[in-house]
XYZ file of C-alpha atoms in Angstrom:
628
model
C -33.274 11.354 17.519
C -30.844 11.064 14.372
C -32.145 9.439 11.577
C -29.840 7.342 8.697
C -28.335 9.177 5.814
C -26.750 6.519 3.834
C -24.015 3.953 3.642
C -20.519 5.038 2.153
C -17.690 3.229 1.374
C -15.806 5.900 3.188
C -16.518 9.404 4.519
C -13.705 12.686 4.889
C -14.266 14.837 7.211
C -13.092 18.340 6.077
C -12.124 19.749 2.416
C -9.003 21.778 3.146
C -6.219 20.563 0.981
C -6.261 17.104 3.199
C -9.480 16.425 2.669
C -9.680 17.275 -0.887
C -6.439 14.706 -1.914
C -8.070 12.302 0.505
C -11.949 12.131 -1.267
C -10.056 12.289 -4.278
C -7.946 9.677 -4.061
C -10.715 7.233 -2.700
C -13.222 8.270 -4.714
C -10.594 7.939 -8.200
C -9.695 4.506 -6.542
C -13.585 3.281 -6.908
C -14.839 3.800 -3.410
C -18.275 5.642 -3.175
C -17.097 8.632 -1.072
C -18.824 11.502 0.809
C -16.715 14.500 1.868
C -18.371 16.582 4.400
C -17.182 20.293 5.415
C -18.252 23.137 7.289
C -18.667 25.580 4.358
C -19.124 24.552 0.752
C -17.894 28.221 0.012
C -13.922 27.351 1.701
C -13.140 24.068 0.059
C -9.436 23.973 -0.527
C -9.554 27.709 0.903
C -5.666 29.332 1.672
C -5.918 31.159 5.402
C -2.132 31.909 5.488
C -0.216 32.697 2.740
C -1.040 32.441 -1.425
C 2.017 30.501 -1.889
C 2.651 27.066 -2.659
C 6.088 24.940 -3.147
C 9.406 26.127 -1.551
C 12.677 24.064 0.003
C 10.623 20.250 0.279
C 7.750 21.512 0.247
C 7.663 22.105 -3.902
C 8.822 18.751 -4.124
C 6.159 17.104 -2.210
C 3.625 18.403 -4.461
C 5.602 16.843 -7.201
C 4.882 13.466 -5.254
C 1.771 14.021 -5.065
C 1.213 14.301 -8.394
C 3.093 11.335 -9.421
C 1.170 9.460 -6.974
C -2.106 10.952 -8.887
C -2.998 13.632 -6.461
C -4.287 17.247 -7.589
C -2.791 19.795 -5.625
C 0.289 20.371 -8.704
C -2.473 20.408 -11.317
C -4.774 23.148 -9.583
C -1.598 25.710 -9.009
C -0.506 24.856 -12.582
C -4.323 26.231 -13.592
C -4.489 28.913 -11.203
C -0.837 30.076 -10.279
C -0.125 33.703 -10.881
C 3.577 32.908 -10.346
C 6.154 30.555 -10.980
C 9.955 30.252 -10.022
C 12.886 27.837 -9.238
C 14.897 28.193 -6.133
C 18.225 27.606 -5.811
C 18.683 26.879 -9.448
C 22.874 27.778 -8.631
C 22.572 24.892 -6.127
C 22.830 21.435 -6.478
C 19.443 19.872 -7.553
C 18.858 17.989 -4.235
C 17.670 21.348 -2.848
C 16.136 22.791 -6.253
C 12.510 23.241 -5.715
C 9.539 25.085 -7.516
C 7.479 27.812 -5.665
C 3.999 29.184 -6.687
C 2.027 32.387 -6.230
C -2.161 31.384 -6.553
C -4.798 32.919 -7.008
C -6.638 32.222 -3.746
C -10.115 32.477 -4.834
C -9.486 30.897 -8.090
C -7.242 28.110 -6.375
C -10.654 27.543 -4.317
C -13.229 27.628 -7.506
C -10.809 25.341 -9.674
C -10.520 22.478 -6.942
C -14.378 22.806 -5.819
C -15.043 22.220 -9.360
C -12.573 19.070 -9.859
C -14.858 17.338 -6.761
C -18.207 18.242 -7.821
C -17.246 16.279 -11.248
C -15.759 13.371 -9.728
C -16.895 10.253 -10.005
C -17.857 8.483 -6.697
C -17.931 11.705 -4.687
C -20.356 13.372 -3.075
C -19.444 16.346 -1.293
C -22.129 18.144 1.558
C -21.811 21.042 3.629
C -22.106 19.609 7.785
C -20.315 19.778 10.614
C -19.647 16.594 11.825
C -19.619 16.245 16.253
C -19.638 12.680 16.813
C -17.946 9.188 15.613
C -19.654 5.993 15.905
C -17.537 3.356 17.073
C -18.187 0.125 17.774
C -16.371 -3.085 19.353
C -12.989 -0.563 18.426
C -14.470 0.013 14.711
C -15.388 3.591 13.218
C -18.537 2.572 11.299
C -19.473 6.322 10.525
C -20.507 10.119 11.935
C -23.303 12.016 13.461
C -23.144 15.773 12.033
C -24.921 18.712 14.339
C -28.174 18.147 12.558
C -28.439 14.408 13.631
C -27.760 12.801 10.337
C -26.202 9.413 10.923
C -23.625 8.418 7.666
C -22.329 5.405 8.394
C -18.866 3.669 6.292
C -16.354 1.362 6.008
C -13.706 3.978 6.779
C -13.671 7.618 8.295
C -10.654 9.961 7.315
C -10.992 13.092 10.101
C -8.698 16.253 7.970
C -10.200 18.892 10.442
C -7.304 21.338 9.902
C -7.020 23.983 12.507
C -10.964 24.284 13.195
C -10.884 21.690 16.486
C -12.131 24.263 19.478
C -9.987 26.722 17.040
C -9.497 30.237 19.311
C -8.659 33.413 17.280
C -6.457 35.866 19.501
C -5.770 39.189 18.886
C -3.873 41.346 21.511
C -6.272 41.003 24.560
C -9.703 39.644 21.981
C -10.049 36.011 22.906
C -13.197 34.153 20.839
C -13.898 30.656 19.688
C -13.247 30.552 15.739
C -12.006 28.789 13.163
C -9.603 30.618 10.751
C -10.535 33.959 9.120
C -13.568 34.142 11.197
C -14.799 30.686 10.476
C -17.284 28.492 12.717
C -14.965 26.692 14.465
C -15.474 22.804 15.343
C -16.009 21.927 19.100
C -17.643 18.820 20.078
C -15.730 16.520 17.625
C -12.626 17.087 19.819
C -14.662 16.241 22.766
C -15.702 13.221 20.867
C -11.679 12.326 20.071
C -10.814 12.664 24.161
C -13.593 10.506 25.139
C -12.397 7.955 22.422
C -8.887 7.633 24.487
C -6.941 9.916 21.924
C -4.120 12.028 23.304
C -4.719 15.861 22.073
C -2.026 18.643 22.603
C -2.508 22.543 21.855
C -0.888 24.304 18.837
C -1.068 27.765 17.279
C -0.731 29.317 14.021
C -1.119 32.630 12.617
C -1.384 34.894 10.085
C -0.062 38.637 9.088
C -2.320 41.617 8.096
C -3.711 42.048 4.728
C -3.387 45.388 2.928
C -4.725 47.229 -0.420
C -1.779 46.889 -3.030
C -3.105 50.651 -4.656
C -1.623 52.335 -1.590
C 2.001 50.707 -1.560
C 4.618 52.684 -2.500
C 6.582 50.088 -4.845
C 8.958 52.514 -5.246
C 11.022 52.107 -2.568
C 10.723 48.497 -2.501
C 12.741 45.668 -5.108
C 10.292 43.588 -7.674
C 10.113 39.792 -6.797
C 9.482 38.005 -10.618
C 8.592 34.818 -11.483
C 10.341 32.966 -14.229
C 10.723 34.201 -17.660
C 10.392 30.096 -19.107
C 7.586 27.541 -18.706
C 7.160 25.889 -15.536
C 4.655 23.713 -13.887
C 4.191 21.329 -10.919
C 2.661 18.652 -12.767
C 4.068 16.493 -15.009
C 0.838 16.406 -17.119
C 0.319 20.146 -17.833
C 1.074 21.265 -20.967
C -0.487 25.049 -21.322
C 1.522 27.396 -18.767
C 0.421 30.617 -17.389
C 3.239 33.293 -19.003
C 0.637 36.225 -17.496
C 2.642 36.347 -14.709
C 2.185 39.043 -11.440
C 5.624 40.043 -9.482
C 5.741 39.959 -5.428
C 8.124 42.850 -4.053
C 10.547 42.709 -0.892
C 10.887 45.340 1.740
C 11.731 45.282 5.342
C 11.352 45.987 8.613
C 12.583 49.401 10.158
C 13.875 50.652 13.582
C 10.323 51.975 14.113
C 8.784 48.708 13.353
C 11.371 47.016 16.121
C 10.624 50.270 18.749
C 7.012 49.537 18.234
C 7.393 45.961 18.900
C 9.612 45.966 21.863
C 7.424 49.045 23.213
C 4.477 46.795 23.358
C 5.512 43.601 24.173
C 3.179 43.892 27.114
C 0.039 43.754 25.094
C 1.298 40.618 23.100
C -0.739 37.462 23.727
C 2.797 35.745 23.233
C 3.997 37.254 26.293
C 1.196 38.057 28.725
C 0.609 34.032 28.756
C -3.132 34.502 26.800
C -1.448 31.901 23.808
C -1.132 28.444 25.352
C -0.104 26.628 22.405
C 2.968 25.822 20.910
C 3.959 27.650 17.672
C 5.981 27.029 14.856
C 9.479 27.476 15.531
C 10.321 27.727 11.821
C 7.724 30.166 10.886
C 7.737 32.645 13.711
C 6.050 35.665 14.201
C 7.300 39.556 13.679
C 7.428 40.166 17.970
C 9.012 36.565 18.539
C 11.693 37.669 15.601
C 12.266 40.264 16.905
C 13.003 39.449 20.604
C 14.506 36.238 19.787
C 16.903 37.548 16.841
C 17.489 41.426 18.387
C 20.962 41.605 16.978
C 19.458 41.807 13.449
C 19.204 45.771 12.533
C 16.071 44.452 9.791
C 13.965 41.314 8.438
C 12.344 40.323 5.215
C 9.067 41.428 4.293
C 7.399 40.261 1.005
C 4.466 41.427 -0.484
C 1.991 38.664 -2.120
C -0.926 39.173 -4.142
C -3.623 37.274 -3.105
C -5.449 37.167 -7.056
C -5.930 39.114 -10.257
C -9.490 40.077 -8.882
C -8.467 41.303 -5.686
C -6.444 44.166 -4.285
C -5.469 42.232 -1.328
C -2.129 41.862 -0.735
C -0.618 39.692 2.056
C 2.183 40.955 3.999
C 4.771 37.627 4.299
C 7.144 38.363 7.615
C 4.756 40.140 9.378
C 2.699 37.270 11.278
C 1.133 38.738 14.447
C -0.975 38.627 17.325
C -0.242 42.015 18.796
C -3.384 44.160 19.005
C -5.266 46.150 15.827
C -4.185 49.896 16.792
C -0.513 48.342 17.510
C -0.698 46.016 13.906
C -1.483 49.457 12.082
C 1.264 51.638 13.183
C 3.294 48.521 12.481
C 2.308 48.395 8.867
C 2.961 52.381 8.532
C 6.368 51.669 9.988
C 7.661 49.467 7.214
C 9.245 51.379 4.326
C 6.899 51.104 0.864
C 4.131 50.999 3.500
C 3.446 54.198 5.224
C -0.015 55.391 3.487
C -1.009 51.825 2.967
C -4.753 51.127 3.756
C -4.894 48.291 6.060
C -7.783 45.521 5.229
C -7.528 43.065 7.651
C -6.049 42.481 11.219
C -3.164 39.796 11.362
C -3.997 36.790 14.184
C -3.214 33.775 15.928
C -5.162 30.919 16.005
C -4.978 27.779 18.857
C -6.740 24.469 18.250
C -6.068 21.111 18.741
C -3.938 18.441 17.277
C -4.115 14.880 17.879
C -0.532 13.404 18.811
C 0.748 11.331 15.748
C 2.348 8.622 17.661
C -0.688 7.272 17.645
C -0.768 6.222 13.998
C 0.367 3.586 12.549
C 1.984 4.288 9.110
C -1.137 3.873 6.770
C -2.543 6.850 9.295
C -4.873 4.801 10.619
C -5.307 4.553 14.347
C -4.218 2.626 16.594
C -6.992 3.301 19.110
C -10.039 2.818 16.776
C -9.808 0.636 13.625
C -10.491 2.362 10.393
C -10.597 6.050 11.826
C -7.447 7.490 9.455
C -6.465 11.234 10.386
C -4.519 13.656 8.132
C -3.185 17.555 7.475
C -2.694 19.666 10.031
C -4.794 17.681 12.695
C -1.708 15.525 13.261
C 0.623 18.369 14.119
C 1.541 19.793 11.038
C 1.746 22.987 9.200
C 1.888 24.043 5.842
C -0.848 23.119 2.623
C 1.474 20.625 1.071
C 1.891 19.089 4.244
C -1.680 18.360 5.167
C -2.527 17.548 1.052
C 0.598 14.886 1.438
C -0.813 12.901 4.178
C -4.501 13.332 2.529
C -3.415 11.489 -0.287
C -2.032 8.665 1.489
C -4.833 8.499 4.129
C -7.325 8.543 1.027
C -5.677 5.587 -0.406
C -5.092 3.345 2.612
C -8.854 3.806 3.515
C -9.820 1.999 0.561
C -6.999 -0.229 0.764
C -8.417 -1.156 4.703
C -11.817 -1.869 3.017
C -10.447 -4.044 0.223
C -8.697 -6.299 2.883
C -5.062 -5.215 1.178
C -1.992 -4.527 2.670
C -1.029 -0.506 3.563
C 0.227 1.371 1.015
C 3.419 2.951 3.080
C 6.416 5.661 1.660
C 9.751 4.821 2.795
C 12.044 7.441 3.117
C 14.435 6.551 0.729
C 10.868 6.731 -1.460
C 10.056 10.337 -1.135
C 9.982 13.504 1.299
C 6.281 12.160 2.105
C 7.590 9.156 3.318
C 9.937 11.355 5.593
C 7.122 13.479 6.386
C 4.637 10.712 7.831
C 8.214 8.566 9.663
C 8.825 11.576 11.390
C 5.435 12.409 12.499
C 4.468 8.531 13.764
C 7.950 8.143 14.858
C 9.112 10.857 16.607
C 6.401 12.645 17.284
C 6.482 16.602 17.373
C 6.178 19.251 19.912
C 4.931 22.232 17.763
C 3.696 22.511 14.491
C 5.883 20.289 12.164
C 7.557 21.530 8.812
C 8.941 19.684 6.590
C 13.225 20.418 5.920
C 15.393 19.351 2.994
C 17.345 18.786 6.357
C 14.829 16.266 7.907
C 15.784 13.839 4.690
C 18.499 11.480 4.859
C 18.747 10.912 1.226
C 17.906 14.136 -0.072
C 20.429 13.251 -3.470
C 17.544 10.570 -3.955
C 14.446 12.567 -3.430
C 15.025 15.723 -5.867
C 12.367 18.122 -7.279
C 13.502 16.573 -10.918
C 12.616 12.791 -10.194
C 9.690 12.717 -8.547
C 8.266 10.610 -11.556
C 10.312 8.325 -11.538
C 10.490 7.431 -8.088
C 6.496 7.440 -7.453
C 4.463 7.174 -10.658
C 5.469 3.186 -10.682
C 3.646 3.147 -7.093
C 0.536 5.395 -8.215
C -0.481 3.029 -11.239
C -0.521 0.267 -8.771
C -2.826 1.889 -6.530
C -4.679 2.974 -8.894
C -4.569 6.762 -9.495
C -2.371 6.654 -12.541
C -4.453 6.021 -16.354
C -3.031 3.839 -18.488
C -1.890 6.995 -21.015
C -0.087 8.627 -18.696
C 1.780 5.112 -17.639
C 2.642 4.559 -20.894
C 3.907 7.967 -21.195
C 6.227 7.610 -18.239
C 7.425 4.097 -19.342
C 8.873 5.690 -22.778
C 10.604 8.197 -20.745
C 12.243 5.552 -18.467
C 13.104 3.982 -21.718
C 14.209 6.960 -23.354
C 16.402 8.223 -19.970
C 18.165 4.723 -20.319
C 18.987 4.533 -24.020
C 20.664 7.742 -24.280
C 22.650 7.283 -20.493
C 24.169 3.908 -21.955
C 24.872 5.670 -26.018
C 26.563 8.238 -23.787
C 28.835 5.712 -22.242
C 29.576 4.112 -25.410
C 30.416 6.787 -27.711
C 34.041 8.188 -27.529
C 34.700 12.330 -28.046
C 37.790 12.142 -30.010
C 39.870 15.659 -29.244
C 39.679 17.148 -32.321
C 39.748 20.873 -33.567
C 36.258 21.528 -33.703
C 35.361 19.556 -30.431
C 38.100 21.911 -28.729
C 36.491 24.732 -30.185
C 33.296 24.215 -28.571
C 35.251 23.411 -25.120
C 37.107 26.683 -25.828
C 33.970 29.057 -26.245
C 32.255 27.504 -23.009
C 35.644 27.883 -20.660
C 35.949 24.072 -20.423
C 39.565 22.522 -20.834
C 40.222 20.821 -24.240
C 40.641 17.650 -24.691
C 44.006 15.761 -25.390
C 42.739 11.818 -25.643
C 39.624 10.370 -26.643
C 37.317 10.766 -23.526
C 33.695 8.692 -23.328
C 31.020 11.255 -23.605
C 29.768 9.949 -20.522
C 32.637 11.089 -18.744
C 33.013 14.441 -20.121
C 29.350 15.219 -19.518
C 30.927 14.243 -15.435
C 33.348 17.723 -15.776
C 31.660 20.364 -13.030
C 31.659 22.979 -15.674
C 30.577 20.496 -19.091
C 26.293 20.131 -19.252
C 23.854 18.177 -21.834
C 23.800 21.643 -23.789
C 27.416 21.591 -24.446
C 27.682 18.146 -25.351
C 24.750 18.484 -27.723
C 27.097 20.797 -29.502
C 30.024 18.316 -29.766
C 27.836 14.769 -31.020
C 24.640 14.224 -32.681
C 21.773 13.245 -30.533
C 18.415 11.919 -31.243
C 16.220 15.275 -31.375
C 13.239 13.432 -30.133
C 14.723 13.587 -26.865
C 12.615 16.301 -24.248
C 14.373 18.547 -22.376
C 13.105 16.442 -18.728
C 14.900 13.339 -20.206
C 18.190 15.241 -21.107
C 18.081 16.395 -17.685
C 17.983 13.234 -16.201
C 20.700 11.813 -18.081
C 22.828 14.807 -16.981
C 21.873 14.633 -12.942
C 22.059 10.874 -13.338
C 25.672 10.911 -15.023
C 27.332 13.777 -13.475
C 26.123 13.069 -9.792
C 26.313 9.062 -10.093
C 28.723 8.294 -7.530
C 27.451 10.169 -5.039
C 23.720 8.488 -5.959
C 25.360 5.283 -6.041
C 26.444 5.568 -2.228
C 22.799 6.820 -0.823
C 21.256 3.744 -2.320
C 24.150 1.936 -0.294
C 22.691 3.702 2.938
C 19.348 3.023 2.470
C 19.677 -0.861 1.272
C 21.483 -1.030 4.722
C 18.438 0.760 6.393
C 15.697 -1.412 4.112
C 17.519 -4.957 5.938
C 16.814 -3.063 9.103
C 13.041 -2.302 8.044
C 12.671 -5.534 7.051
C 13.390 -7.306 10.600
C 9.363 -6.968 11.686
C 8.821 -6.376 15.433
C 5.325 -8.080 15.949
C 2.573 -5.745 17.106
C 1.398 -8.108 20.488
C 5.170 -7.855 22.046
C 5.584 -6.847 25.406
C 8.735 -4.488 25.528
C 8.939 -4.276 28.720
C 9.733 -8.061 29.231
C 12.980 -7.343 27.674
C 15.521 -7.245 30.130
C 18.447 -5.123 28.975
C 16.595 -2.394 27.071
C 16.593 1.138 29.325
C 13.184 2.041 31.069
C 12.558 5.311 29.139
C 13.540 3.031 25.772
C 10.587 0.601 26.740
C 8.223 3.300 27.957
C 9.008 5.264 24.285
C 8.823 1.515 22.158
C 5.318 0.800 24.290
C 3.688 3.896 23.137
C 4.796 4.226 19.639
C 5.110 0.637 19.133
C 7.240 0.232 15.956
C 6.757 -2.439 13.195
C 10.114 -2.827 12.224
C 13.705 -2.310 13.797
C 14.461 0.299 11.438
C 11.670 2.225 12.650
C 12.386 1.672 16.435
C 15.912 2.846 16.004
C 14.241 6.201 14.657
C 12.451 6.662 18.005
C 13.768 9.633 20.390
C 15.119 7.980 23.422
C 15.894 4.575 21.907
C 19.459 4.101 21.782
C 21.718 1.908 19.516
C 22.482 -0.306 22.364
C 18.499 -0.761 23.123
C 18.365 -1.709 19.331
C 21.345 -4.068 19.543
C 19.191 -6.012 22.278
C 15.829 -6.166 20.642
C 17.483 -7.477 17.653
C 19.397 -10.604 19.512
C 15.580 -11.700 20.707
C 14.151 -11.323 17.713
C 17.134 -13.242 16.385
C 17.427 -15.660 18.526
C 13.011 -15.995 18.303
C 12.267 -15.446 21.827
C 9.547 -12.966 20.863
C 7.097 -15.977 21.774
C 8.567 -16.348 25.438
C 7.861 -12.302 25.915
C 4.469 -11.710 23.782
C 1.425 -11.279 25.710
């Protein structure tokens, strides 16, 4: 018999970087909160790699923060390195990336939700919902505590009936060795939900004493200040390099040579992988023309001598992982530490979410991270935070709190996933974003803080903080547009000495600060500005300026796409009273059942002319005649 262990307002299930933004965000919003997880001791824990950020993915933590979130503050306190990609590119595909300390990424965010107000966190393993009439009203753990809430958020990560594989070993696990969940996806099948079978994995580790750097070429971090969040002001300057090498004709002979032993290929792996982060055998067959591929060498922490081998994911057997290692120049007398591996476990298939993550089977049951198909930490923290929020949101009787994806790459993130759907594990693109001008690495403030002070996640200081930079971005883009550059000697001069043609009229600064080759730095040079200006706001005026045309035309596209959003499909229509529509449109619109036009015309298999018919009955308001 169970016995009652207390009423919450709402309950996560799972700390991994989901769970944490999720009992974060509810408990910051007011809601008394209890985050249970399988190990006290892996809260926010990093299985794959020590890295954070990258292409999207950087700028999604940067939403997160400006939503209120935590994931940009903890790398900011425990990052070892920091750079900028593609700071030669445009800025729609700029992006930060972060080396952490693993264990010290761990301790830091364990530490932020022990002192949290209105969160209680408690190591269980949770096996069973209980649902009533439709309604979550709580969980049953393995010891036969009953918690009951108002809201359940399930972030189980990759620990549903997890399987660790390696060559012919087969065992039940979660990652790294971890007790793996089992009955809880039981408990999810018998509920009506829809599971499918992905995999992950993970490369060997290795003791960075025996590497010979030497033959391999120093990754750095950046030489100036950087952080993910736009409240940190101390930066870590201590910083520790990666290093690239690559694979070798041995490592490919060795690979090809034992194919036969690969889970991959023998049929042992039933679950679908991630086509964008493959692993070293699937590389290798799949891309034989290349003569070599990337290996890069990450520390794992200051305190540790692990260092994880980036390229090298596999599932091949130990004895056939080693000699693989010792093939790979810089490598050949390293000491291995631990055996790469894949990992299958279940998903839940997204399309049956609503946008808020809730379900659509059970009422107040959210689900978020990698338990709805994706991969990747900033991901899974992404859809934590807005799960987090909505629960409390559900239990204050208010309306969703939903991105669009003209708001952010989150809002492209969770479309997708509800929309679409996905048939491996899903990673977020700069390519997956329609308006990627809009949704750069540099604006993420401005485009989301607005929306975090209304939930609630925001403080007053920092609101006020943001609204003087809004103020400050604005005064100096219209003085800019006002003041003329007359072409004088000296302001030639300064064209001269930075290769930028001289002037012959007066020209606005405005639209000299437009010129390719002309930035803020030059034009400081040329007039006066006010010197209370920061360096964030000068960039703004520059992107904003120089790239305004081009902005100007995205928010075109997506006020076209908001009218379509706005037509509202009601949730009780029967699609399959439509005459007109195609079968496999109504069979797609039935099961992910859209709220809006603009989202059914993002569904695979729904074709313009399907959308051209739903929208003359919803014109012409026969919805009535066709509802159930």
């Amino acid at each position: 018999m169970g016995y009652n262990a207390g009423h919450y307002d709402v309950i996560v299930i799972g700390a991994g970087h989901a769970g944490c933004e999720a009992a974060l965000a509810a408990a910051r919003m007011g809601a008394n909160t209890l985050c249970l997880t399988l190990n006290l001791d892996t809260i926010a824990y990093m299985p794959c790699n020590p890295s954070v950020g990258g292409p999207a993915k950087g700028v999604v933590v940067r939403e997160i923060d400006a939503l209120g979130g935590e994931m940009a503050k903890n790398v900011d306190k425990t990052n070892i390195q920091m750079r900028l990609l593609n700071t030669r590119k445009g800025p729609a595909v700029r992006a930060l990336r972060a080396q952490t300390d693993k264990v010290l990424y761990q301790m830091e965010m364990k530490k932020t939700l022990e002192n949290t107000e209105n969160l209680t966190i408690r190591q269980a393993m949770v096996e069973h919902l209980i649902v009533e009439d439709g309604i979550c009203k709580g969980v049953v753990t393995k010891t036969e505590a009953e918690y009951y809430a108002d809201a359940v958020v399930i972030t189980t990560g990759t620990y549903l009936r997890g399987k660790i594989i390696i060559g012919e070993l087969e065992y039940e696990s979660g990652p790294n060795n971890m007790q793996p969940s089992i009955n809880l996806s039981y408990a999810l099948e018998e509920l009506g939900f829809e599971l499918v079978r992905f995999k992950t994995g993970t490369p060997p580790r290795i003791n960075r004493n025996t590497i010979d750097y030497s033959v391999t070429e120093i990754q750095p971090g950046d030489d100036v200040p950087r952080a993910f969040s736009y409240e940190t002001t101390e930066f870590n300057m201590d910083q520790m390099p990666c290093w690239l090498t690559y694979t070798s004709p041995e490592t490919h002979e060795i690979i090809n040579d034992n194919l036969h032993r690969s889970p991959m290929y023998s049929g042992a792996i039933e679950g679908t992988g991630a086509r964008y982060c493959p692993s070293i055998e699937d590389k290798i067959v799949r891309f034989n023309d290349k003569p070599r591929h990337q290996i890069f060498l990450e520390p794992e922490g200051r305190e540790t001598e692990e260092v994880y081998v980036q390229g090298l994911s596999t599932s091949l057997p130990e004895d056939v992982q080693r000699r693989l290692i010792w093939s790979v120049p810089g490598l050949e007398k390293s000491e291995f530490m631990r055996a790469g591996y894949a990992i299958e476990y279940d998903a839940i298939v997204p399309t049956q979410l609503w946008p808020s993550l809730e379900t659509k089977k059970v009422e107040r049951l959210f689900t978020a991270g990698q338990l709805n198909g994706t991969s990747g930490y900033e991901e899974a923290a992404a859809q934590g935070i807005i799960a987090g929020i909505n629960a409390v949101r559900k239990i204050q009787d208010k309306e969703p709190f939903v991105l669009d994806r003209s708001d952010g790459y989150i809002g492209v993130l969770i479309d997708d996933l509800i929309t679409k759907g996905t048939d491996e594990p899903y990673r977020l693109l700069t390519s997956r974003a329609e308006y990627r001008l809009l949704l750069r690495h540099d604006n993420c403030d401005l485009r989301l803080t607005e929306k975090g002070y209304e939930v609630g996640l925001i403080t007053e200081e920092r609101y006020a903080r943001f609204l003087q930079k809004k103020e400050s971005i604005k005064n100096e883009t219209e003085r800019l547009q006002s003041v003329v550059i007359k072409p004088d000697a000296e302001t030639n001069q300064v064209l001269e000495q930075h290769n930028v043609q001289t002037l012959t009229n007066g020209v606005k600064a405005a639209d000299l600060l437009k010129r390719p080759e002309v930035t803020y730095d030059i034009l400081e040079k040329i007039i006066a500005n006010d010197e209370s200006l920061t360096d964030d706001v000068k960039e703004q005026v520059e992107i904003q300026i120089k790239y305004k045309g081009y902005i100007d035309k995205q928010l075109q596209q997506v006020e076209k796409m908001k009218k379509m959003n706005d037509k509202k499909i009601p949730e009780d229509i029967d699609f399959s009273a439509i005459p007109g529509i195609a079968t496999e449109a109504k069979h797609k619109l039935a099961e992910v059942r859209p709220l809006s036009v603009g989202q059914a015309s993002r569904i695979s298999g729904v074709n313009p002319s399907d959308i051209s018919i739903l929208l003359v009955y919803i014109e012409q308001g026969k919805i009535a005649k066709i509802a159930k």
